XYZ file of C-alpha atoms in Angstrom:
679
model
C -8.002 2.220 -11.474
C -10.327 -0.766 -11.948
C -12.840 -0.624 -14.803
C -15.762 -0.959 -12.395
C -15.136 0.241 -8.842
C -18.560 -1.033 -7.805
C -17.711 -4.714 -7.840
C -21.426 -5.583 -7.372
C -23.040 -8.261 -9.507
C -26.617 -8.773 -10.600
C -28.539 -11.998 -11.107
C -26.711 -12.678 -14.355
C -23.350 -12.472 -12.637
C -22.390 -9.344 -14.546
C -21.458 -6.090 -12.838
C -24.443 -3.810 -12.233
C -23.460 -0.247 -13.100
C -23.822 2.494 -10.558
C -26.792 4.811 -10.931
C -26.144 8.263 -9.517
C -28.265 11.356 -9.210
C -26.574 14.695 -9.957
C -28.151 17.682 -8.200
C -27.355 20.553 -10.541
C -27.358 23.853 -8.698
C -26.196 26.145 -11.513
C -24.584 26.195 -14.946
C -21.793 28.189 -16.580
C -22.627 31.388 -18.367
C -23.490 30.768 -22.068
C -20.118 32.067 -23.285
C -18.304 29.286 -21.402
C -20.599 26.347 -22.212
C -18.998 25.927 -25.638
C -15.736 24.924 -23.924
C -16.749 21.991 -21.707
C -20.545 22.055 -21.795
C -22.769 22.246 -18.742
C -21.777 21.228 -15.233
C -23.613 17.959 -15.870
C -21.433 17.376 -18.924
C -18.290 18.027 -16.870
C -19.303 15.497 -14.219
C -20.275 12.942 -16.845
C -16.904 13.392 -18.535
C -14.704 12.880 -15.477
C -16.844 9.973 -14.224
C -16.711 8.268 -17.631
C -12.923 8.460 -17.615
C -12.947 6.223 -14.540
C -15.987 4.031 -15.226
C -17.971 4.585 -18.450
C -20.706 2.206 -17.256
C -21.945 4.628 -14.573
C -25.461 5.905 -15.236
C -26.189 9.480 -14.179
C -29.478 11.396 -14.076
C -29.542 15.164 -13.549
C -32.012 17.176 -11.462
C -31.942 20.965 -11.776
C -32.758 22.242 -8.311
C -33.228 25.949 -9.261
C -35.817 24.727 -11.796
C -37.596 22.824 -9.011
C -36.634 19.375 -10.332
C -36.478 16.903 -7.451
C -36.197 13.109 -7.407
C -39.350 11.130 -6.689
C -37.672 7.791 -5.891
C -34.562 7.956 -3.708
C -34.268 4.167 -3.772
C -33.582 4.245 -7.507
C -30.137 5.745 -6.944
C -26.937 4.576 -5.307
C -26.136 8.104 -4.194
C -26.126 11.801 -4.973
C -23.593 14.325 -6.221
C -23.847 18.103 -6.436
C -22.468 20.836 -8.633
C -21.247 24.236 -7.556
C -23.208 27.456 -7.879
C -22.846 31.210 -7.623
C -25.383 31.133 -4.772
C -24.626 30.745 -1.070
C -26.099 28.194 1.315
C -27.389 31.002 3.535
C -29.256 32.795 0.707
C -32.986 33.128 1.379
C -34.104 31.263 -1.730
C -36.806 28.527 -1.719
C -34.810 25.901 -3.593
C -31.802 26.355 -1.260
C -34.006 25.921 1.788
C -35.508 22.794 0.248
C -32.027 21.505 -0.580
C -31.078 21.837 3.109
C -34.137 19.761 4.016
C -33.139 17.214 1.375
C -29.661 16.845 2.898
C -31.179 16.395 6.340
C -33.426 13.673 4.907
C -30.447 11.873 3.340
C -28.642 12.063 6.666
C -31.604 10.747 8.647
C -32.034 7.821 6.252
C -28.315 7.069 5.953
C -28.289 7.664 2.185
C -25.057 8.589 0.435
C -24.150 12.005 -0.906
C -20.853 13.372 -2.174
C -21.230 17.132 -2.107
C -18.887 19.177 -4.291
C -18.230 22.858 -3.475
C -21.748 24.178 -2.767
C -22.815 20.643 -1.810
C -19.871 20.372 0.588
C -20.947 23.605 2.226
C -24.594 22.520 2.315
C -23.771 19.333 4.252
C -22.130 21.444 6.940
C -24.801 24.165 6.894
C -27.827 21.844 6.916
C -26.491 19.729 9.777
C -25.434 22.532 12.138
C -21.962 23.565 10.986
C -20.854 27.064 9.973
C -20.393 28.371 6.419
C -19.274 31.955 5.836
C -17.246 34.113 3.507
C -13.559 33.412 3.989
C -11.707 36.293 5.632
C -9.016 36.161 2.944
C -11.528 36.412 0.094
C -11.640 34.221 -2.985
C -9.724 30.963 -3.373
C -9.030 30.256 -7.032
C -6.594 28.190 -9.051
C -5.179 24.747 -8.373
C -4.662 24.173 -4.663
C -3.195 21.251 -2.701
C -4.590 19.872 0.559
C -3.072 17.515 3.069
C -5.051 14.397 3.920
C -5.775 14.383 7.655
C -7.725 11.154 7.916
C -8.225 8.397 5.365
C -11.291 6.351 4.564
C -11.164 2.919 2.877
C -12.700 4.310 -0.318
C -9.791 6.766 -0.626
C -7.899 4.272 -2.757
C -5.284 4.575 -4.081
C -4.134 6.370 -0.953
C -2.188 9.610 -1.075
C -0.968 12.145 1.458
C -2.041 15.111 -0.649
C -4.582 15.916 -3.324
C -4.595 18.820 -5.734
C -7.800 20.190 -7.262
C -9.085 23.345 -8.914
C -10.944 25.794 -6.670
C -13.294 28.693 -7.235
C -15.086 29.848 -4.097
C -15.310 32.613 -1.526
C -17.571 30.816 0.967
C -16.128 27.904 2.916
C -16.863 25.651 5.877
C -15.516 27.273 9.036
C -16.922 24.810 11.591
C -17.899 21.172 11.229
C -21.425 19.989 12.009
C -21.897 17.702 15.025
C -20.354 14.339 14.215
C -18.366 15.792 11.322
C -14.739 14.840 10.657
C -12.233 16.879 8.648
C -10.608 14.561 6.111
C -8.360 17.117 4.410
C -7.406 20.769 4.558
C -4.856 23.502 4.006
C -4.024 26.897 5.460
C -6.504 28.787 3.241
C -9.161 26.106 3.576
C -8.767 24.088 6.808
C -11.921 22.024 6.183
C -11.497 21.242 2.496
C -12.986 17.771 2.807
C -15.344 16.427 5.463
C -17.331 13.340 6.344
C -20.416 12.829 8.473
C -20.770 9.174 9.346
C -20.143 6.772 6.488
C -22.736 8.293 4.158
C -22.070 12.024 3.687
C -18.861 13.439 2.225
C -18.128 17.016 1.225
C -15.377 18.278 -1.063
C -14.581 21.969 -1.524
C -12.526 21.515 -4.693
C -13.828 20.612 -8.143
C -12.878 17.187 -9.578
C -15.074 17.991 -12.611
C -13.239 21.220 -13.558
C -10.559 21.191 -16.241
C -7.945 23.951 -16.889
C -9.372 24.761 -20.314
C -12.652 25.760 -18.642
C -11.492 27.596 -15.532
C -8.869 29.697 -17.297
C -11.542 31.571 -19.273
C -13.823 31.446 -16.207
C -11.247 33.352 -14.148
C -10.707 35.818 -16.988
C -14.440 36.523 -17.084
C -14.198 37.462 -13.395
C -11.144 39.714 -13.652
C -13.029 42.734 -12.367
C -14.152 40.720 -9.335
C -10.905 38.853 -8.615
C -8.278 41.335 -9.789
C -5.811 40.915 -12.633
C -2.969 39.679 -10.414
C -5.136 37.014 -8.783
C -6.338 35.824 -12.192
C -2.794 35.629 -13.531
C -1.628 33.694 -10.484
C -4.610 31.327 -10.657
C -4.064 30.624 -14.351
C -0.365 29.962 -13.750
C -1.227 27.376 -11.078
C -3.186 25.367 -13.654
C 0.036 24.263 -15.339
C 0.683 21.715 -12.577
C -1.301 18.453 -12.829
C -4.372 17.939 -10.640
C -6.042 14.812 -9.291
C -9.435 14.938 -10.969
C -9.557 11.272 -11.969
C -8.124 10.035 -8.695
C -10.826 11.864 -6.743
C -13.521 10.733 -9.184
C -12.391 7.176 -8.460
C -12.726 7.863 -4.745
C -16.249 9.115 -5.326
C -17.266 5.964 -7.191
C -15.735 3.698 -4.550
C -17.609 5.660 -1.908
C -20.919 5.132 -3.707
C -20.211 1.551 -4.702
C -19.728 0.135 -1.249
C -16.982 -2.104 -2.640
C -14.393 -0.245 -0.629
C -14.452 -2.545 2.361
C -10.953 -3.455 3.401
C -9.611 -6.911 2.697
C -8.279 -8.430 5.925
C -5.881 -10.546 3.897
C -4.033 -7.269 3.262
C -3.653 -6.552 6.977
C -0.114 -6.558 8.342
C 0.804 -5.602 11.903
C 4.034 -3.982 10.765
C 2.798 -2.616 7.442
C 3.493 1.161 7.538
C 0.349 1.911 5.512
C -1.781 -0.051 7.978
C -0.124 1.584 10.979
C -0.913 5.044 9.640
C -4.669 4.434 9.792
C -5.693 0.975 11.057
C -9.263 1.842 12.048
C -10.969 0.511 8.912
C -9.264 -2.845 9.414
C -10.335 -3.001 13.038
C -13.911 -2.135 12.055
C -13.907 -5.020 9.592
C -12.487 -7.329 12.262
C -15.202 -6.346 14.725
C -17.789 -7.153 12.073
C -16.495 -10.430 10.679
C -13.514 -11.687 12.677
C -13.552 -10.284 16.232
C -10.639 -12.502 17.285
C -8.369 -12.055 14.286
C -5.216 -14.099 13.788
C -2.331 -11.931 12.601
C 1.247 -12.886 11.840
C 4.073 -11.404 13.897
C 7.625 -12.535 13.272
C 6.634 -16.033 12.224
C 4.311 -16.472 15.216
C 0.594 -15.848 15.589
C -1.077 -13.048 17.525
C -4.834 -13.061 18.087
C -6.234 -9.521 18.027
C -9.312 -9.068 20.246
C -11.259 -6.180 18.742
C -14.757 -5.904 20.267
C -15.426 -3.901 23.421
C -17.175 -6.675 25.359
C -14.576 -9.284 24.378
C -11.736 -6.993 25.462
C -13.453 -6.554 28.824
C -13.818 -10.325 29.170
C -10.072 -10.788 28.663
C -8.811 -8.043 30.963
C -11.177 -9.085 33.741
C -10.005 -12.717 33.685
C -6.288 -12.824 34.611
C -6.755 -16.456 35.610
C -7.215 -17.355 31.935
C -5.415 -14.510 30.195
C -2.034 -13.899 31.799
C 0.004 -10.705 31.634
C 3.300 -12.592 31.778
C 4.372 -11.717 28.283
C 7.602 -10.631 26.615
C 7.081 -7.572 24.419
C 10.509 -7.687 22.872
C 11.781 -10.267 20.419
C 9.339 -13.048 21.222
C 10.873 -16.214 19.839
C 14.107 -14.463 18.791
C 16.844 -16.596 20.332
C 19.655 -14.366 19.038
C 18.134 -11.250 20.592
C 17.581 -13.019 23.927
C 21.163 -14.276 24.012
C 22.754 -10.982 23.037
C 20.555 -9.005 25.430
C 21.633 -11.271 28.308
C 25.295 -10.835 27.336
C 24.873 -7.045 27.113
C 23.352 -6.772 30.585
C 26.093 -8.922 32.080
C 28.852 -6.941 30.364
C 27.394 -3.497 31.136
C 26.283 -4.259 34.680
C 22.576 -3.831 34.013
C 19.899 -4.974 36.428
C 17.700 -7.956 35.633
C 14.510 -6.976 33.820
C 11.920 -8.224 36.264
C 8.206 -8.384 35.659
C 6.230 -5.997 37.875
C 2.822 -4.399 37.415
C 2.564 -4.615 33.640
C 3.859 -8.161 33.225
C 2.767 -9.884 36.439
C -0.298 -11.783 37.620
C -1.744 -12.092 41.127
C -0.512 -12.602 43.761
C 2.768 -10.952 42.596
C 0.832 -8.200 40.850
C -1.196 -7.562 44.000
C 1.999 -6.912 45.937
C 3.359 -4.498 43.337
C 0.065 -2.662 43.005
C -0.315 -2.173 46.763
C 3.259 -0.953 47.204
C 3.203 1.436 44.278
C -0.221 2.764 45.292
C 1.302 3.753 48.633
C 4.013 5.710 46.830
C 2.005 7.162 43.944
C -1.034 8.353 45.882
C -3.871 10.654 44.713
C -2.314 13.359 46.903
C 1.006 13.034 45.067
C -0.827 13.544 41.754
C -3.045 16.391 42.979
C -0.069 18.205 44.474
C 1.476 18.311 40.986
C -1.286 20.502 39.498
C 0.384 23.862 40.257
C 3.588 22.597 38.658
C 1.720 21.273 35.615
C -0.016 24.634 35.158
C 3.215 26.569 35.593
C 5.064 24.381 33.071
C 2.186 24.506 30.574
C 1.920 28.305 30.746
C 5.653 28.760 30.244
C 5.697 26.366 27.283
C 2.802 28.185 25.606
C 4.614 31.513 25.977
C 7.764 29.969 24.502
C 5.756 28.384 21.679
C 4.182 31.716 20.744
C 7.560 33.404 20.783
C 9.041 30.660 18.601
C 6.132 30.811 16.143
C 6.209 34.605 15.875
C 3.223 34.542 13.535
C 4.530 31.531 11.623
C 4.243 27.803 12.300
C 5.752 25.710 15.073
C 5.886 21.972 15.795
C 3.466 21.408 18.675
C 5.032 18.027 19.476
C 8.474 19.515 20.019
C 7.279 22.773 21.569
C 4.647 21.453 23.991
C 3.534 17.814 23.804
C 6.982 16.369 24.566
C 8.380 18.824 27.136
C 5.224 19.066 29.284
C 4.931 15.402 30.360
C 8.719 14.981 30.450
C 9.036 17.907 32.857
C 6.082 16.765 34.968
C 7.149 13.146 35.468
C 10.729 14.332 36.001
C 9.423 16.690 38.696
C 7.614 13.746 40.335
C 10.815 11.686 40.248
C 12.940 14.667 41.337
C 15.100 14.638 38.230
C 17.107 17.873 37.837
C 16.430 20.028 34.797
C 19.892 19.479 33.377
C 19.051 15.765 32.952
C 15.756 16.266 31.100
C 17.336 15.488 27.713
C 18.692 12.217 29.109
C 15.297 11.528 30.629
C 13.612 11.859 27.232
C 16.290 9.716 25.561
C 15.773 6.949 28.116
C 12.032 7.159 27.592
C 12.422 6.768 23.827
C 14.696 3.775 24.347
C 12.169 2.130 26.650
C 9.529 1.979 23.899
C 11.804 1.467 20.883
C 10.901 -2.196 20.478
C 7.233 -2.060 21.453
C 4.970 -2.869 18.526
C 7.706 -2.196 15.978
C 9.802 -4.298 13.632
C 13.240 -2.797 14.295
C 16.438 -4.809 13.862
C 18.319 -6.738 16.542
C 21.072 -4.109 16.501
C 18.571 -1.294 17.014
C 16.997 -3.152 19.920
C 20.384 -3.715 21.550
C 21.259 -0.042 21.185
C 18.014 0.821 22.945
C 18.884 -1.622 25.738
C 22.197 0.192 26.266
C 20.207 3.365 26.887
C 17.980 1.472 29.330
C 21.030 0.268 31.254
C 22.212 3.878 31.517
C 18.757 4.758 32.882
C 18.996 1.914 35.398
C 22.378 3.036 36.701
C 21.229 6.630 37.170
C 18.113 5.751 39.137
C 19.776 2.946 41.097
C 22.245 5.524 42.375
C 19.408 7.952 43.195
C 17.504 5.247 45.081
C 20.570 4.324 47.132
C 21.033 7.996 48.033
C 17.459 8.144 49.311
C 18.278 5.474 51.904
C 20.503 7.927 53.753
C 19.131 11.195 52.370
C 15.339 10.789 52.131
C 13.432 13.463 50.230
C 9.801 14.350 49.668
C 9.593 12.569 46.320
C 8.317 9.459 44.616
C 11.678 7.655 44.835
C 11.705 7.917 48.622
C 8.076 6.824 48.708
C 8.925 3.698 46.718
C 11.795 2.857 49.067
C 9.614 3.246 52.132
C 6.463 1.542 50.819
C 5.422 -1.411 52.990
C 2.445 -3.777 53.103
C 0.608 -4.332 56.363
C -0.984 -7.718 55.773
C -3.829 -7.084 58.192
C -4.371 -3.389 57.516
C -4.068 -3.781 53.741
C -6.280 -6.865 53.738
C -4.064 -9.113 51.630
C -4.011 -12.901 51.787
C -1.126 -15.133 52.773
C -0.203 -15.659 49.125
C 0.807 -12.002 48.805
C 4.381 -11.293 49.889
C 4.966 -8.321 52.198
C 8.607 -7.911 51.137
C 9.580 -4.338 50.244
C 10.522 -3.531 46.682
C 14.004 -4.485 45.510
C 16.158 -2.119 43.455
C 15.468 -4.144 40.291
C 11.722 -4.017 40.945
C 11.783 -0.282 41.599
C 13.721 0.296 38.394
C 11.103 -1.649 36.448
C 8.307 0.383 38.067
C 10.056 3.699 37.419
C 10.552 2.713 33.785
C 6.845 1.926 33.448
C 5.928 5.241 35.055
C 8.343 6.959 32.696
C 6.586 5.511 29.625
C 3.033 5.786 30.978
C 3.570 9.342 32.213
C 5.534 10.555 29.243
C 5.267 8.855 25.851
C 1.556 8.132 25.938
C 0.708 11.575 27.326
C 2.699 13.230 24.533
C 0.662 11.331 21.980
C -2.615 12.193 23.711
C -1.816 15.921 23.918
C -0.869 16.030 20.233
C -4.085 14.348 19.127
C -6.146 16.588 21.403
C -4.827 19.749 19.789
C -5.236 18.316 16.318
C -8.863 17.420 17.037
C -9.552 20.865 18.481
C -7.946 22.569 15.486
C -10.072 20.459 13.144
C -13.236 21.302 15.089
C -13.186 25.081 15.617
C -16.713 25.060 17.077
C -15.499 22.748 19.824
C -12.460 24.976 20.341
C -14.730 27.983 20.823
C -16.937 25.996 23.202
C -13.876 25.112 25.279
C -12.664 28.722 25.269
C -16.067 29.851 26.504
C -16.351 27.116 29.111
C -13.018 25.649 30.312
C -14.930 23.229 32.560
C -15.472 21.171 29.385
C -11.739 20.337 29.373
C -12.126 16.993 31.142
C -14.667 15.804 28.576
C -12.334 16.880 25.763
C -9.546 14.802 27.307
C -11.765 11.734 27.645
C -12.990 11.932 24.049
C -9.421 12.420 22.819
C -8.339 9.344 24.752
C -11.175 7.338 23.229
C -10.465 8.379 19.644
C -6.661 8.360 19.780
C -5.967 5.583 22.346
C -2.182 6.113 22.494
C -1.682 2.609 23.917
C -3.469 0.820 21.093
C -3.373 -2.577 22.734
C -1.746 -4.861 25.280
C -0.517 -8.442 25.200
C -1.955 -11.404 27.065
C -0.951 -15.093 27.137
C -3.632 -17.795 27.330
C -2.962 -19.916 30.448
C -5.537 -22.613 29.725
C -7.663 -23.574 26.749
C -10.320 -20.929 26.251
C -13.053 -19.901 23.857
C -13.592 -16.245 23.009
C -16.146 -14.857 20.552
C -16.567 -18.322 19.089
C -12.828 -18.835 18.584
C -10.892 -21.610 20.365
C -7.635 -20.358 21.911
C -5.231 -23.057 23.089
C -3.080 -22.659 26.181
C 0.070 -20.747 25.259
C -1.589 -18.668 22.533
C -0.773 -14.970 22.491
C -3.538 -12.377 22.206
C -3.570 -8.587 21.999
C -6.516 -6.747 23.503
C -7.006 -3.915 21.009
C -8.197 -1.009 23.151
C -8.153 1.265 20.095
C -10.626 -0.972 18.292
C -12.866 -1.405 21.343
C -13.013 2.372 21.728
C -14.617 2.680 18.274
C -17.097 -0.165 18.756
C -20.400 1.209 17.465
C -22.391 -1.027 19.778
C -20.997 1.045 22.658
C -20.202 4.472 21.160
C -22.641 6.089 18.734
C -20.942 7.811 15.767
C -17.821 6.120 17.032
C -15.436 7.700 14.495
C -16.603 11.231 15.307
C -15.206 13.692 17.844
C -18.101 14.345 20.241
C -16.688 15.475 23.620
C -20.087 15.914 25.231
C -21.362 12.455 24.262
C -23.009 10.307 26.923
C -20.603 7.869 28.566
C -17.553 9.702 27.256
C -15.340 8.224 30.009
C -16.356 4.613 29.329
C -13.413 4.154 26.987
C -10.649 1.614 27.551
C -7.651 3.835 26.795
C -6.271 3.092 30.277
C -7.303 -0.556 30.234
C -9.628 -2.002 32.813
C -9.465 -4.448 35.702
C -6.438 -5.088 37.885
C -4.081 -3.674 35.252
C -5.868 -0.325 34.946
C -3.135 2.227 34.212
C -1.631 3.567 37.417
C -0.722 6.809 35.632
C -4.284 7.515 34.453
C -4.884 10.235 37.046
C -1.676 12.035 36.102
C -2.411 11.812 32.352
C -5.910 13.175 32.911
C -4.532 15.995 35.048
C -1.999 16.987 32.399
C -4.581 16.773 29.624
C -7.124 18.860 31.527
C -4.654 21.554 32.517
C -3.206 21.653 29.001
C -6.685 22.042 27.471
C -7.547 24.820 29.913
C -4.315 26.748 29.414
C -4.188 26.352 25.637
C -7.809 27.409 25.159
C -7.424 30.483 27.367
C -4.031 31.613 26.059
C -4.656 30.957 22.356
C -7.443 32.541 20.352
C -7.195 29.921 17.640
C -4.954 27.203 16.228
C -4.543 26.480 12.521
C -2.986 23.287 11.180
C -0.190 24.149 8.755
C -0.281 22.871 5.180
C 3.166 21.334 5.708
C 1.729 18.590 7.934
C 2.012 15.057 6.595
C 0.249 13.524 9.644
C 2.720 10.652 9.785
C 2.505 8.325 12.780
C 5.341 6.532 14.524
C 5.721 2.999 13.107
C 4.192 0.981 15.942
C 0.959 -0.982 16.143
C 0.873 -0.624 19.942
C 1.963 2.949 20.711
C 0.377 5.303 18.186
C 1.210 8.973 17.904
C 2.060 11.655 15.386
C 5.716 12.362 14.715
C 5.032 16.099 14.428
C 2.157 18.560 14.252
C 2.876 21.916 12.654
C 0.483 24.597 13.898
C -0.008 28.341 13.588
C -1.095 29.549 17.038
C -2.805 32.910 17.470
C -2.445 34.424 20.945
C -5.597 35.409 22.802
């Protein structure tokens, strides 16, 4: 921990210490003050362990002490209290107004326990007595979402608790940063200026042991004994105190020199880096395998790139760019195994070739084909929910394995007329198709994935040949029969009217497999996580299933499963003040554009009913707009409707580590353990 987390200097060049205001809402009973002093003393002690230069002034709210000059302080902290935020007491009502003032003016507050609850209560969330009663002792929470000031990073924090009220629903714009089974919203943030923490970083075991004993009649002897026993394990008081000071200091901005495309820590939560890029380096040069990639991070700049295929070409190679050994061995593998040439189609083609592919595929994958799948999607979703509830049996279940994977796999397999006994192969081929996208796997791992792709090719090549003599009412037959009528389809002479070849159809099917499977799995998983973290939104969806489409759109914006897409500069260009020579490689970062504050207010918050919720770029834009968007939206909407009507509630299990797959392009959770309650 650095001696001064603030990192701010005054005119003399020396560090200016932080000045914080502590809003004291109570104090220990006199018998306990001899142990660790007042609550102010406890805060001063833990803060001094991290940075002894911090200056702290205390205001006793029950004694009607309020600050006159908000500008004199870098931020505000709060103590706990025996009172409740919903008590009809003048100072509590005034405190709620004070929090609303801080919020309106963008001033910083780190609310502890009662202060955590007051942030939620004052801004429209829900605080009530927990159904399970008191939470006491040392408790661990899983980190759901990190902020830059949460440094050093950790997946779990452990703090001492003593409360019976807790936040049950986030306020509008609130984000759950951490939680556990007994306390799902144990840490929250509203914007970049308000943070709430249910645990006590200021409490020490020598104080709370006697505190619990003094409440034996209230808590029960067994609960006190269990709580005292939990204090033997170390807690993270100083780590969290360091987080608090970094939060107040404003010195927690990420350093872009630390950014690495393939850095696992960056891949877990890249949003702070992208925010910094949007602010200071909107076309950011990153290293990738010894070559340079220019990340385009602002919404308007991303639009400029995707709408100009004449300058920014889609003819890229996503695998092993510049790796001569991989290229040679891949060519040898395909020749030896009898694989089909990997031809560029919709994703990796420019007009006029792209125009041909788009017209032909649009004739096969029509809106009617998608709409006709809705009954099947609903049937599959309902069956999976029933199976998930049976598997959970009151315990936890992995939502990814139980629902988010099998739903899109079964749906796209139904569209391609794949029999159920090949669904496992279908999923394996899908995994192989994305193995090398945005990852740093070895040459051997890439070649093993290509072997799976060749197996996929052989299966579907055989199915396509069968359709020539045995046509069926399916997408494969539609692809075989798709034709362009130059006059009726209004295409120029430069666009070929040749039907699709087997190699081209295999490439298209593989793209549909990924677009209709992998990315939808990731979207469904994030949607349920967001709903579980925002119980008020879950209840709103249960009451009004017509909100499902908006929930899907907001999930797509926040999660953006396809984080970005490659482009190659065809001619010298200038973008956001940066010169890009012909041949340069860029990545349009849809995930960054979707959190651009100039376009989306409270861009890091989950607000399904926000204005312009569908203006996101999760499906791209322009001629390469995702062909599978309609299917993904259908699956998301139906899933949201069925889940909200068949489940009363969903709780995120404490066992979650919220680990994402190691890819900077395709981002999704590896697993999501939930405890579903049937309706």
